[in-house]
mmCIF file of N, CA and C and ligand atoms in Angstrom:
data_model
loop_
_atom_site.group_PDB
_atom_site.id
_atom_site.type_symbol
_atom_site.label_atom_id
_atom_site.label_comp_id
_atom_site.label_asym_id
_atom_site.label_seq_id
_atom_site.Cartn_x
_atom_site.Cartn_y
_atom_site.Cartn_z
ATOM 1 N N UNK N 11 -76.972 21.653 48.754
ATOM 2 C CA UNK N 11 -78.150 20.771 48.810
ATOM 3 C C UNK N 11 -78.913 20.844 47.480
ATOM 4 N N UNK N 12 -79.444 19.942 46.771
ATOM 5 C CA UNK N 12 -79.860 19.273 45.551
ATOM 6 C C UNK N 12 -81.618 20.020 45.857
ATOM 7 N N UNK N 13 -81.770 19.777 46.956
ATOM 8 C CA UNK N 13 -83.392 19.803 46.736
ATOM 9 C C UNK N 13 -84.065 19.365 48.166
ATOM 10 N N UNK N 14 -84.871 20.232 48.683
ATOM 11 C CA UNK N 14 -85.198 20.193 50.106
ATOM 12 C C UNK N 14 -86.845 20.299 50.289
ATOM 13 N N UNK N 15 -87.316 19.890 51.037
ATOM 14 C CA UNK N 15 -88.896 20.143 51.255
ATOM 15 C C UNK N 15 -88.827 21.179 52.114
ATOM 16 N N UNK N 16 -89.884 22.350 51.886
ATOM 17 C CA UNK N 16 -89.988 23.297 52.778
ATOM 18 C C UNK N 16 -91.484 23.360 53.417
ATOM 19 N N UNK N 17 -91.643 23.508 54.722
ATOM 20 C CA UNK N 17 -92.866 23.651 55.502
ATOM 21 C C UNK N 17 -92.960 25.045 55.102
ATOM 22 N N UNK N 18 -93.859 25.400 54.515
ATOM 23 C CA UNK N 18 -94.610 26.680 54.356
ATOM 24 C C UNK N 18 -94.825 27.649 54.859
ATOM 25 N N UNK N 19 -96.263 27.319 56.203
ATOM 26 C CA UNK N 19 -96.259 27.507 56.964
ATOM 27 C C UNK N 19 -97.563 28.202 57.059
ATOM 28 N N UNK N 20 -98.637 28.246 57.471
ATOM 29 C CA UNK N 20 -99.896 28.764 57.080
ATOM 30 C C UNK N 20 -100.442 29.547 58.391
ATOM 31 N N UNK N 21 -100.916 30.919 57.619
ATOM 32 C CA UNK N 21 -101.602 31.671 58.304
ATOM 33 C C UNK N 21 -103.766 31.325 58.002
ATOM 34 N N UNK N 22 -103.855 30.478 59.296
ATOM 35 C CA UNK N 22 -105.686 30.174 59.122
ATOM 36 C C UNK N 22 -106.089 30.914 60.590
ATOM 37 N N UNK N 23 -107.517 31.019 60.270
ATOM 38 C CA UNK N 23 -108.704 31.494 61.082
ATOM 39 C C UNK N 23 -110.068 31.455 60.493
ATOM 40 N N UNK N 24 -110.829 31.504 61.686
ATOM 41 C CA UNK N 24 -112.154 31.202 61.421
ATOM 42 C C UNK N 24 -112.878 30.921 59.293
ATOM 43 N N UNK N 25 -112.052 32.023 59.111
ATOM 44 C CA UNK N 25 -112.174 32.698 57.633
ATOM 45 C C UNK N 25 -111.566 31.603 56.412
ATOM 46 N N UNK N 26 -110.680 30.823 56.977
ATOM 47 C CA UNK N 26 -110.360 29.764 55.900
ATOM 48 C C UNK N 26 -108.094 29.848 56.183
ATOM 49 N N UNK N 27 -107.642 29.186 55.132
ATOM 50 C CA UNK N 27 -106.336 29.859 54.851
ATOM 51 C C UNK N 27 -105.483 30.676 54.320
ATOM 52 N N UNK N 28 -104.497 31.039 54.871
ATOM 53 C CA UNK N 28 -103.549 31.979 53.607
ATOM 54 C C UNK N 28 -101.876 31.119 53.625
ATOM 55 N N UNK N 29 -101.827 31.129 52.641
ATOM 56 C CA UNK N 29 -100.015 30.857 52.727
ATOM 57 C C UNK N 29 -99.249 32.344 51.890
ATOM 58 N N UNK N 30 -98.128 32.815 52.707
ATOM 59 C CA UNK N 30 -97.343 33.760 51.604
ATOM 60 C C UNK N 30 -95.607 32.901 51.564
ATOM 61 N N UNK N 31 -95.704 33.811 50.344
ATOM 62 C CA UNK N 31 -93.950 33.465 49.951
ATOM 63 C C UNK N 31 -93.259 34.196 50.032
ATOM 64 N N UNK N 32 -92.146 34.325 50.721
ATOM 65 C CA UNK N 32 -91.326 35.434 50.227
ATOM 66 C C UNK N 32 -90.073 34.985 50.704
ATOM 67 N N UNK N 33 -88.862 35.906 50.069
ATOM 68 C CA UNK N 33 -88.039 35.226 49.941
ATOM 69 C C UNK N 33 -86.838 35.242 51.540
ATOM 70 N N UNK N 34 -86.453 34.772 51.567
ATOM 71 C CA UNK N 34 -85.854 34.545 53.209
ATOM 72 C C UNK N 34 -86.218 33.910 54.112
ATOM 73 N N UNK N 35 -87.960 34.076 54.491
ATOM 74 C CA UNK N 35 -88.872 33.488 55.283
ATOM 75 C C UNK N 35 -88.902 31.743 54.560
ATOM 76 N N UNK N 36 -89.837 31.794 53.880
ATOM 77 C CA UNK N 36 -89.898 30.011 53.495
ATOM 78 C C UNK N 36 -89.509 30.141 51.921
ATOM 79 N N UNK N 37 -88.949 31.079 51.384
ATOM 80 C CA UNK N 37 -87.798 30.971 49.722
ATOM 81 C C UNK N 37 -86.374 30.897 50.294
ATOM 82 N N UNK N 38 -85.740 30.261 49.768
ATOM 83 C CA UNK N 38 -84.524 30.663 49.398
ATOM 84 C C UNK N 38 -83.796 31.469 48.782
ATOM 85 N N UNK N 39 -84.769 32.369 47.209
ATOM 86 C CA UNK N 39 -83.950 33.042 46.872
ATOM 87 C C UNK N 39 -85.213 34.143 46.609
ATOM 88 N N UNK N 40 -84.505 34.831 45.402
ATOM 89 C CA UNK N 40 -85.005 36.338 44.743
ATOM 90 C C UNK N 40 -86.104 35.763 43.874
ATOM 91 N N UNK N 41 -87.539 36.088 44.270
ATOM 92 C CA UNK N 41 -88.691 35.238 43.413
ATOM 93 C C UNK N 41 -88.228 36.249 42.186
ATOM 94 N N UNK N 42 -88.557 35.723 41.205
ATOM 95 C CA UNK N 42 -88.188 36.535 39.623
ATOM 96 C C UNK N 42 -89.602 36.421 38.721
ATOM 97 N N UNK N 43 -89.840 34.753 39.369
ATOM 98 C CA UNK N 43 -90.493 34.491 38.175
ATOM 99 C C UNK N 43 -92.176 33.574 38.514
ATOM 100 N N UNK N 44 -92.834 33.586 38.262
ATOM 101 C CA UNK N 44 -93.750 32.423 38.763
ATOM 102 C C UNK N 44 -94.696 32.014 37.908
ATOM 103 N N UNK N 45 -94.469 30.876 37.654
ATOM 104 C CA UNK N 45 -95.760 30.113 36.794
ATOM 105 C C UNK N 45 -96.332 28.604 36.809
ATOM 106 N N UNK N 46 -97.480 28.449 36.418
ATOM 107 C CA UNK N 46 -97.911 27.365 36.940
ATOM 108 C C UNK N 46 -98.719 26.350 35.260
ATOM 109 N N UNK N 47 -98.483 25.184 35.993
ATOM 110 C CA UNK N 47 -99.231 24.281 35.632
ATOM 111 C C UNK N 47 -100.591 23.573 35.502
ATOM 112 N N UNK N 48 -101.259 23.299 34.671
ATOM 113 C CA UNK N 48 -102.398 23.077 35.244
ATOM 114 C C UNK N 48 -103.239 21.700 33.611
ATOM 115 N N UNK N 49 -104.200 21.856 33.750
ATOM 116 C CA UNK N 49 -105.173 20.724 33.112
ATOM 117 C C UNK N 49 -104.402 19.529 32.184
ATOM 118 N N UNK N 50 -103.338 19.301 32.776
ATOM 119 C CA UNK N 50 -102.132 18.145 32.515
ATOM 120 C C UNK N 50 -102.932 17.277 31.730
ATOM 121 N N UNK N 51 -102.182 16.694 31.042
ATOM 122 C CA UNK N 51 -103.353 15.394 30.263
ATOM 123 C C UNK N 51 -103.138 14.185 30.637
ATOM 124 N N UNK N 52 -103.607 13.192 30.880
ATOM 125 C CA UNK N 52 -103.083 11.798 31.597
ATOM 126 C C UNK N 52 -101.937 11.514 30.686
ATOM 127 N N UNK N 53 -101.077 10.853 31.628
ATOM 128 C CA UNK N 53 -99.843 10.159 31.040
ATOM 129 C C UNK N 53 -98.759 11.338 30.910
ATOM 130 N N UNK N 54 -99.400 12.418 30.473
ATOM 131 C CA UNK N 54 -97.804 13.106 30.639
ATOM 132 C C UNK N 54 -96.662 13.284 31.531
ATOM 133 N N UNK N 55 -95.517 13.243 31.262
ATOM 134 C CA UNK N 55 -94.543 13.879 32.481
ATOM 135 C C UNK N 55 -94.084 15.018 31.777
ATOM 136 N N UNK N 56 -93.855 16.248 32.475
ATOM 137 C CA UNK N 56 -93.502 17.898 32.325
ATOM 138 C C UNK N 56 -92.048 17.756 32.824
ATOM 139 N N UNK N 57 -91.558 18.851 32.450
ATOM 140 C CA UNK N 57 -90.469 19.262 33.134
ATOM 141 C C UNK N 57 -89.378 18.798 31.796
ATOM 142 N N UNK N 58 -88.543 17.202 32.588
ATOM 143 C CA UNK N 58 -87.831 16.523 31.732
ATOM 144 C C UNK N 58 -86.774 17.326 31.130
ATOM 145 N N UNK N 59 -85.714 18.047 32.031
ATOM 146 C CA UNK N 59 -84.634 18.984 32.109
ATOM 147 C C UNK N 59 -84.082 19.726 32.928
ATOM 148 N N UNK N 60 -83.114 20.151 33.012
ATOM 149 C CA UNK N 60 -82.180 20.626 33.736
ATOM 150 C C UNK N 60 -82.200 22.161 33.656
ATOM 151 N N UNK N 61 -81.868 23.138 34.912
ATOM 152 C CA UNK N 61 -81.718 24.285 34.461
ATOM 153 C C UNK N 61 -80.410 24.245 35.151
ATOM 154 N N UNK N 62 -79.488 25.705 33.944
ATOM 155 C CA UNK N 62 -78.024 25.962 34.449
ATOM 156 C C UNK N 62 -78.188 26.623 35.682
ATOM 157 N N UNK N 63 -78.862 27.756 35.695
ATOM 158 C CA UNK N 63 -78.679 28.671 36.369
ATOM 159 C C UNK N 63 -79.925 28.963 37.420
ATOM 160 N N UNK N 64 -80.961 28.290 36.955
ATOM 161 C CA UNK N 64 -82.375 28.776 38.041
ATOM 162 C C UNK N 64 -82.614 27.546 39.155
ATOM 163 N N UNK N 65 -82.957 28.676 40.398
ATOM 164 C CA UNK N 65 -83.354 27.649 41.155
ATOM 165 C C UNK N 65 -85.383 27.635 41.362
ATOM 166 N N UNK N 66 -85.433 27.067 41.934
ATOM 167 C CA UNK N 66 -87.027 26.757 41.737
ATOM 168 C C UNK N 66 -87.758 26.199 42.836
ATOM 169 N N UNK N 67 -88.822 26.649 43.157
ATOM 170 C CA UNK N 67 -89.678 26.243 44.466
ATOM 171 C C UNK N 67 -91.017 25.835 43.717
ATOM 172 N N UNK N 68 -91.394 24.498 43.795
ATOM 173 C CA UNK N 68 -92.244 23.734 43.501
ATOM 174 C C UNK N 68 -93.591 23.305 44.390
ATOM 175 N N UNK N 69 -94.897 23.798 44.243
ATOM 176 C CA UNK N 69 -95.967 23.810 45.300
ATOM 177 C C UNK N 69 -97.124 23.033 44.538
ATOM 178 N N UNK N 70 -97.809 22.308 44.977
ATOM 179 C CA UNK N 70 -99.149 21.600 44.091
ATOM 180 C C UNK N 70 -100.383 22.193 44.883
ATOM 181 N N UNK N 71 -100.588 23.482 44.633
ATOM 182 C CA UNK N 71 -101.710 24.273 45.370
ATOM 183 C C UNK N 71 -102.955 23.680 45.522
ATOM 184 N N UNK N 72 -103.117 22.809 44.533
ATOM 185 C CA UNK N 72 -104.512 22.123 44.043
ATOM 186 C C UNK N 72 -103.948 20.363 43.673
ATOM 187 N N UNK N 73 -104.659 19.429 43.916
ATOM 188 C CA UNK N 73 -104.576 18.066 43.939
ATOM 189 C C UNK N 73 -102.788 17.847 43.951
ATOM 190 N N UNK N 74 -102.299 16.737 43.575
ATOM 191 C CA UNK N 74 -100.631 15.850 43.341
ATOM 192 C C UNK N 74 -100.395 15.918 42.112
ATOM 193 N N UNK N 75 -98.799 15.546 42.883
ATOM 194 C CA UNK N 75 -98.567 14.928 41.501
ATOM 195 C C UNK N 75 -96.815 14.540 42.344
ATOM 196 N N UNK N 76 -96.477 14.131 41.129
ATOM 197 C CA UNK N 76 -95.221 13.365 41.524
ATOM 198 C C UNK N 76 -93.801 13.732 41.171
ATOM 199 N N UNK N 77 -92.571 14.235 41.974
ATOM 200 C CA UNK N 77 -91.684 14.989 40.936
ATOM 201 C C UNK N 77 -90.201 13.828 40.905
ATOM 202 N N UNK N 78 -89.771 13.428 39.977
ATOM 203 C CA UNK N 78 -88.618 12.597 40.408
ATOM 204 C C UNK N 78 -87.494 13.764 39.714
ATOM 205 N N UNK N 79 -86.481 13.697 41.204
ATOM 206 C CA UNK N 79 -85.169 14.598 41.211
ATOM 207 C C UNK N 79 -84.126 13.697 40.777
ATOM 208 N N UNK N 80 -83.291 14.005 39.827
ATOM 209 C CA UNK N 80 -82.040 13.329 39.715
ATOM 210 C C UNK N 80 -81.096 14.273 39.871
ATOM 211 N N UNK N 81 -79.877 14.296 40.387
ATOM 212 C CA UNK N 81 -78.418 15.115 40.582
ATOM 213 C C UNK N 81 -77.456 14.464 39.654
ATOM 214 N N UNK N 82 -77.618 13.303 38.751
ATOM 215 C CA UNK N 82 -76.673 12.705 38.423
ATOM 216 C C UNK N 82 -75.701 11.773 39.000
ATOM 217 N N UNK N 83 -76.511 11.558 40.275
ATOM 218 C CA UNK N 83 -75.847 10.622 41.240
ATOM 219 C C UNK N 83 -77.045 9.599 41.454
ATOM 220 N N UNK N 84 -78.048 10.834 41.706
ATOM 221 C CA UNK N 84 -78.864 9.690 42.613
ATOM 222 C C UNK N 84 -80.655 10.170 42.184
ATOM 223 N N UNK N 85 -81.191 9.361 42.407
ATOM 224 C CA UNK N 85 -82.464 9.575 42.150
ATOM 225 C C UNK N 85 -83.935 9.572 42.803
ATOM 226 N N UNK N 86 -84.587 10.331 43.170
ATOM 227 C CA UNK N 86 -85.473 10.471 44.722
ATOM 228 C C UNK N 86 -86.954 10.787 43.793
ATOM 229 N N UNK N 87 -87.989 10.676 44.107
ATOM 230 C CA UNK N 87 -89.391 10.804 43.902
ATOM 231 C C UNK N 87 -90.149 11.529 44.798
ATOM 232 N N UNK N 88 -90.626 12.389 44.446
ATOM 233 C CA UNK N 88 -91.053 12.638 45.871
ATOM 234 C C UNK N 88 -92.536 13.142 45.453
ATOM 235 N N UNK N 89 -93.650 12.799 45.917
ATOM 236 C CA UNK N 89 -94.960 13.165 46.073
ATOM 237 C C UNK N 89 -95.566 14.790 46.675
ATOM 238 N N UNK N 90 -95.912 15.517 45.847
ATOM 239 C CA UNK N 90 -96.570 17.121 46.289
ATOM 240 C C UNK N 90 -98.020 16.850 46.320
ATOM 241 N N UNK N 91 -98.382 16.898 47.165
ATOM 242 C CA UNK N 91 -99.571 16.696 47.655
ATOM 243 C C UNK N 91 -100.279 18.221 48.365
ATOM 244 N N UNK N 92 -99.243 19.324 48.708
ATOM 245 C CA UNK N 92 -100.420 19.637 49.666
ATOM 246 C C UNK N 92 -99.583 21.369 49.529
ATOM 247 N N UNK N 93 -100.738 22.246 49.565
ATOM 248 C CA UNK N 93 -100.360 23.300 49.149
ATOM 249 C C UNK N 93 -99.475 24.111 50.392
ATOM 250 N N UNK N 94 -99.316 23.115 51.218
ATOM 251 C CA UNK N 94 -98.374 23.389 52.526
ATOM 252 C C UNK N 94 -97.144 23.432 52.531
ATOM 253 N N UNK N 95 -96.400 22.615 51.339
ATOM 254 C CA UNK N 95 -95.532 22.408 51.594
ATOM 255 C C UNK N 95 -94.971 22.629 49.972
ATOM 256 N N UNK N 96 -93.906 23.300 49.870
ATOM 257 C CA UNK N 96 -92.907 23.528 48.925
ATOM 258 C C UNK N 96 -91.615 22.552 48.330
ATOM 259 N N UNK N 97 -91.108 22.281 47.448
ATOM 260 C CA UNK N 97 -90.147 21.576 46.909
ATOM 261 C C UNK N 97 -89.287 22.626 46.201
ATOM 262 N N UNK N 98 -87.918 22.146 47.035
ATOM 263 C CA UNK N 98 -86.849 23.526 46.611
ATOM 264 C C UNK N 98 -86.143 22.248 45.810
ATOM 265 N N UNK N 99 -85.634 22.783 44.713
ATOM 266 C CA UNK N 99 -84.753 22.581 43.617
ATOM 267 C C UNK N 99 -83.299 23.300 42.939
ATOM 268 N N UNK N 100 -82.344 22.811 43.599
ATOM 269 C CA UNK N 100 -81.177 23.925 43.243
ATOM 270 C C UNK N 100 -80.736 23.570 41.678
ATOM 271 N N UNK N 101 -80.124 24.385 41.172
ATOM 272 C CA UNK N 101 -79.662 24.827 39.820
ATOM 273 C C UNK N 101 -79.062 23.275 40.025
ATOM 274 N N UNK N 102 -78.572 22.934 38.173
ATOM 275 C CA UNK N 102 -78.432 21.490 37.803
ATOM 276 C C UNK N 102 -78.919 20.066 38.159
ATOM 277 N N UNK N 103 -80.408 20.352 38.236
ATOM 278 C CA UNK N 103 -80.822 19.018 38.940
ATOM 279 C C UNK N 103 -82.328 18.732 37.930
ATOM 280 N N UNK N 104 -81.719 17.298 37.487
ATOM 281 C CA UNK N 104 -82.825 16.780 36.200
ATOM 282 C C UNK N 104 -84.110 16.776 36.899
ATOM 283 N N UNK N 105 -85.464 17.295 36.097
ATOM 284 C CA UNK N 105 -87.185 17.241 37.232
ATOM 285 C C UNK N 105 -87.441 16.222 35.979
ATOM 286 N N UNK N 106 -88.629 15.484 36.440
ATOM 287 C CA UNK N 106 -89.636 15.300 36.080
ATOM 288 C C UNK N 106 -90.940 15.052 36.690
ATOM 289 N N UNK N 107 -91.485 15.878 36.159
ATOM 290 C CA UNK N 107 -92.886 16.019 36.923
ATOM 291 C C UNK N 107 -94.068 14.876 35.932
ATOM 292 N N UNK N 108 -94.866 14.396 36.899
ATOM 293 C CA UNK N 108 -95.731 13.659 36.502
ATOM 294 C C UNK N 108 -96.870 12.817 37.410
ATOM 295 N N UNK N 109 -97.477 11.881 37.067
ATOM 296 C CA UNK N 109 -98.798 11.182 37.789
ATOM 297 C C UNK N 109 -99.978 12.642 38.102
ATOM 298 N N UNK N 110 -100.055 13.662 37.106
ATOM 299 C CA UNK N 110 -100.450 14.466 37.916
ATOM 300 C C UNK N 110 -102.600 14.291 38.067
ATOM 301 N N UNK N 111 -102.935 14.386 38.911
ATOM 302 C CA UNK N 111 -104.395 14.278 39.464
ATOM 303 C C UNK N 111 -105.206 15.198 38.863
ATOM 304 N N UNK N 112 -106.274 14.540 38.511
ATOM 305 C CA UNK N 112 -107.488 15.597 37.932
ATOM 306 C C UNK N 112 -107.286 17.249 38.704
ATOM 307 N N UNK N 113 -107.198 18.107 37.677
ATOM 308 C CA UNK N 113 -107.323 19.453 38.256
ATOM 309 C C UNK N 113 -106.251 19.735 39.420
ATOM 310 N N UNK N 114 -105.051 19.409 38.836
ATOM 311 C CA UNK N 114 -104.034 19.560 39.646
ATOM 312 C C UNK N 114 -103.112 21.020 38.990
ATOM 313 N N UNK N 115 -103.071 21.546 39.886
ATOM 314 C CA UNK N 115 -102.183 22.946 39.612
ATOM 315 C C UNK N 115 -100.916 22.848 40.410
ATOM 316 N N UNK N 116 -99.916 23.072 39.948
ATOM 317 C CA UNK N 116 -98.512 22.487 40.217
ATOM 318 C C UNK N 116 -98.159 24.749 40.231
ATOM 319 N N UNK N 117 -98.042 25.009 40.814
ATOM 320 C CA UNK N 117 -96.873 26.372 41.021
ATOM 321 C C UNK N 117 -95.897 26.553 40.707
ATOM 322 N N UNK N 118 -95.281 27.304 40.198
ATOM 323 C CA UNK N 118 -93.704 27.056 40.440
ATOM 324 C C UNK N 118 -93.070 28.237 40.602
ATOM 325 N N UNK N 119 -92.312 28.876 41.326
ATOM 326 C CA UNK N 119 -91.529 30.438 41.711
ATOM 327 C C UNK N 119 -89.965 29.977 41.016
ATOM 328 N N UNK N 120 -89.319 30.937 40.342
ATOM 329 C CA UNK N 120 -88.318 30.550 40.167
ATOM 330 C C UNK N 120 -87.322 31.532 40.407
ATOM 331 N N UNK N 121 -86.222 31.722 40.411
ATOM 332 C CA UNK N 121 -84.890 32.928 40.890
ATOM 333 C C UNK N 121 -84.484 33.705 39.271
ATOM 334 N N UNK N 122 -84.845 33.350 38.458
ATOM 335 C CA UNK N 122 -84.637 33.830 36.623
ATOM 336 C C UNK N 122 -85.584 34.462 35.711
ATOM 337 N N UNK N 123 -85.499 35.222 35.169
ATOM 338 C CA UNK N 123 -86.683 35.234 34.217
ATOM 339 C C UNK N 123 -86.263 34.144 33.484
ATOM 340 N N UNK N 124 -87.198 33.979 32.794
ATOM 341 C CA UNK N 124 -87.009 32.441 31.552
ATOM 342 C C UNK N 124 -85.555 32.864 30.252
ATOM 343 N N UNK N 125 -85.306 32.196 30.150
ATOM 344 C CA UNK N 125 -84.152 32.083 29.237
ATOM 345 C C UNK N 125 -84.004 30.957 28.774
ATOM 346 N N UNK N 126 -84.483 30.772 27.358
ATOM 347 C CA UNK N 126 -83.812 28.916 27.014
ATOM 348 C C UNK N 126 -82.222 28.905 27.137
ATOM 349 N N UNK N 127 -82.197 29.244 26.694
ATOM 350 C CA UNK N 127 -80.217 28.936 26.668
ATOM 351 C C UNK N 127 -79.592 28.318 27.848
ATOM 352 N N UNK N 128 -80.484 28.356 29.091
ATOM 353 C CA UNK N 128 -79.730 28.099 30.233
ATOM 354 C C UNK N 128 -80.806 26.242 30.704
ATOM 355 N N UNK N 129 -81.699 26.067 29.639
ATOM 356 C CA UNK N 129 -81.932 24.626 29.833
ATOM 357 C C UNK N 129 -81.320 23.801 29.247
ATOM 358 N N UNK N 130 -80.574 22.304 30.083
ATOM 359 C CA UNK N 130 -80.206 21.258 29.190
ATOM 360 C C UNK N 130 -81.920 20.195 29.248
ATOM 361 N N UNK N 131 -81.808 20.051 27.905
ATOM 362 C CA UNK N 131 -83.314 18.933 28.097
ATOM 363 C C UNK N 131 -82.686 17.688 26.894
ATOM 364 N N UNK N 132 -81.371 17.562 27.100
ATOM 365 C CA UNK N 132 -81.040 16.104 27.033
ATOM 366 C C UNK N 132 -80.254 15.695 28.003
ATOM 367 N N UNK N 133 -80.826 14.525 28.653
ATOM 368 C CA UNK N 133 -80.104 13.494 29.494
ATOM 369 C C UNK N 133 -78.638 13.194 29.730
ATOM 370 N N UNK N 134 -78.369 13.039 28.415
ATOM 371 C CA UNK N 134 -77.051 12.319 28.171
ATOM 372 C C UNK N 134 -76.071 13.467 28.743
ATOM 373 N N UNK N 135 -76.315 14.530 27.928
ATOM 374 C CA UNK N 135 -75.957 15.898 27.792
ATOM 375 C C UNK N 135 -75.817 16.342 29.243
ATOM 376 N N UNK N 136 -77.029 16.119 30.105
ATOM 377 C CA UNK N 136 -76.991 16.582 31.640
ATOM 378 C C UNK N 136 -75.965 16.287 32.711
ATOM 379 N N UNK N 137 -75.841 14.712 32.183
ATOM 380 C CA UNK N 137 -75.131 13.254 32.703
ATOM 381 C C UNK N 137 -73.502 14.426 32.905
ATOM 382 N N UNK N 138 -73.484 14.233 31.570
ATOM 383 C CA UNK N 138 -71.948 14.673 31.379
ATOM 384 C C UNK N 138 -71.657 15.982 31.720
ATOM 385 N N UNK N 139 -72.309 16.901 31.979
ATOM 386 C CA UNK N 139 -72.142 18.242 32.594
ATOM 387 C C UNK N 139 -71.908 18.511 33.879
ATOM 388 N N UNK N 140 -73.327 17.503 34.570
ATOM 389 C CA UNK N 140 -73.535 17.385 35.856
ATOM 390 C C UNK N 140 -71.923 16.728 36.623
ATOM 391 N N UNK N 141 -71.131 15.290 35.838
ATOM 392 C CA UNK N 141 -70.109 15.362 36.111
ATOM 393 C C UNK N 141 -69.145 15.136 36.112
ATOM 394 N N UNK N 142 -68.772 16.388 35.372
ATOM 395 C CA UNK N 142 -67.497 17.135 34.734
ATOM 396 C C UNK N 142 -66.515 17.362 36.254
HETATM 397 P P1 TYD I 230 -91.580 23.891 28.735
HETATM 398 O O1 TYD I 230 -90.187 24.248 29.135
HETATM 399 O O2 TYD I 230 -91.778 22.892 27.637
HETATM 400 O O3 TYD I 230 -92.371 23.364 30.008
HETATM 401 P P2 TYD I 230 -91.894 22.148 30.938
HETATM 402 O O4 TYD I 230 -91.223 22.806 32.097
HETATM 403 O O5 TYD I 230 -93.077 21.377 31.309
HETATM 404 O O6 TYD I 230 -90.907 21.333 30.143
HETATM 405 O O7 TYD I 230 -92.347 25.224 28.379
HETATM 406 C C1 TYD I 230 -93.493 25.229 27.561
HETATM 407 C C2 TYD I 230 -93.523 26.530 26.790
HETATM 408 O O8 TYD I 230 -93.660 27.638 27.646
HETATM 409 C C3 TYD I 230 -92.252 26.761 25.979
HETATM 410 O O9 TYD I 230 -92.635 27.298 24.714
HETATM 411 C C4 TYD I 230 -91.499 27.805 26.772
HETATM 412 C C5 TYD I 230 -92.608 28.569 27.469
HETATM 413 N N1 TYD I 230 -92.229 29.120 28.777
HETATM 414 C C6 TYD I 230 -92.059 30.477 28.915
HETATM 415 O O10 TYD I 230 -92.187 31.254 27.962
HETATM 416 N N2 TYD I 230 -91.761 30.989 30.159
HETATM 417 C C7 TYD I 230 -91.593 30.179 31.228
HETATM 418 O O11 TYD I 230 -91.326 30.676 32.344
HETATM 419 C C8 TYD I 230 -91.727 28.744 31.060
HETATM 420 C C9 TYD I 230 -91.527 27.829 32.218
HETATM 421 C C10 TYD I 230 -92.059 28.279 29.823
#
């Protein structure tokens, strides 16, 4: 599977909410890594690449924004709106993140520490990898 929405799943009471992550329960894999996004500037789109090897869970804790998935087949959009719900991303699948909303903080957990070597961030390049 390319990329799945995950229900979260929230612990609330009187006191407000909590969401946790961990991996098995609502991750898929070994959290490694986590970092986030934030005071985006209008018009940008983020991301705009492929990873070889990492997979990635995508959360908009704070306001939207918009992520379009490509596999090299096919191409889906999908709206993060709500700090409820997670966007799983498996290894080789083009992001781009964007439309993002005033004071929007985008999350992201990933299965890697960072390594460039393992991003493609040309298209063409992705196209033809993706399928080989
Ligand atoms: P970049 O890959 O351009 O972000 P995006 O996913 O929006 O394309 O990363 C911006 C900078 O941050 C770049 O110099 C690499 C660095 N960076 C890290 O050092 N560690 C990380 O985990 C990430 C995601 C980026």
């Amino acid at each position: 599977m390319n990329y799945k929405l995950i229900d979260l799943g929230v612990f609330g009471d009187d006191r407000g909410k909590l969401i946790s992550l961990e991996k098995n329960n609502n991750c898929p894999f070994d959290i490694k890594r986590c970092f986030y996004i934030f005071d985006t500037k209008n018009g940008i789109a983020r991301g705009c690449h492929a990873n070889k090897n990492s997979e990635f869970l995508l959360i908009a804790i704070n306001g939207s924004c918009k992520v379009k998935i490509d596999d090299g087949k096919k191409t889906e959009i999908v709206n993060l709106n709500s700090p409820h719900t997670a966007l799983y991303l498996n290894r080789m699948v083009w992001k781009e993140m964007y439309d993002f909303s005033y004071n929007a903080i985008l999350m992201v957990l990933a299965s890697t520490l960072y390594d460039e070597k393992e991003y493609i961030r040309d298209y063409e390049m992705f196209l033809e990898e993706v399928n080989k």
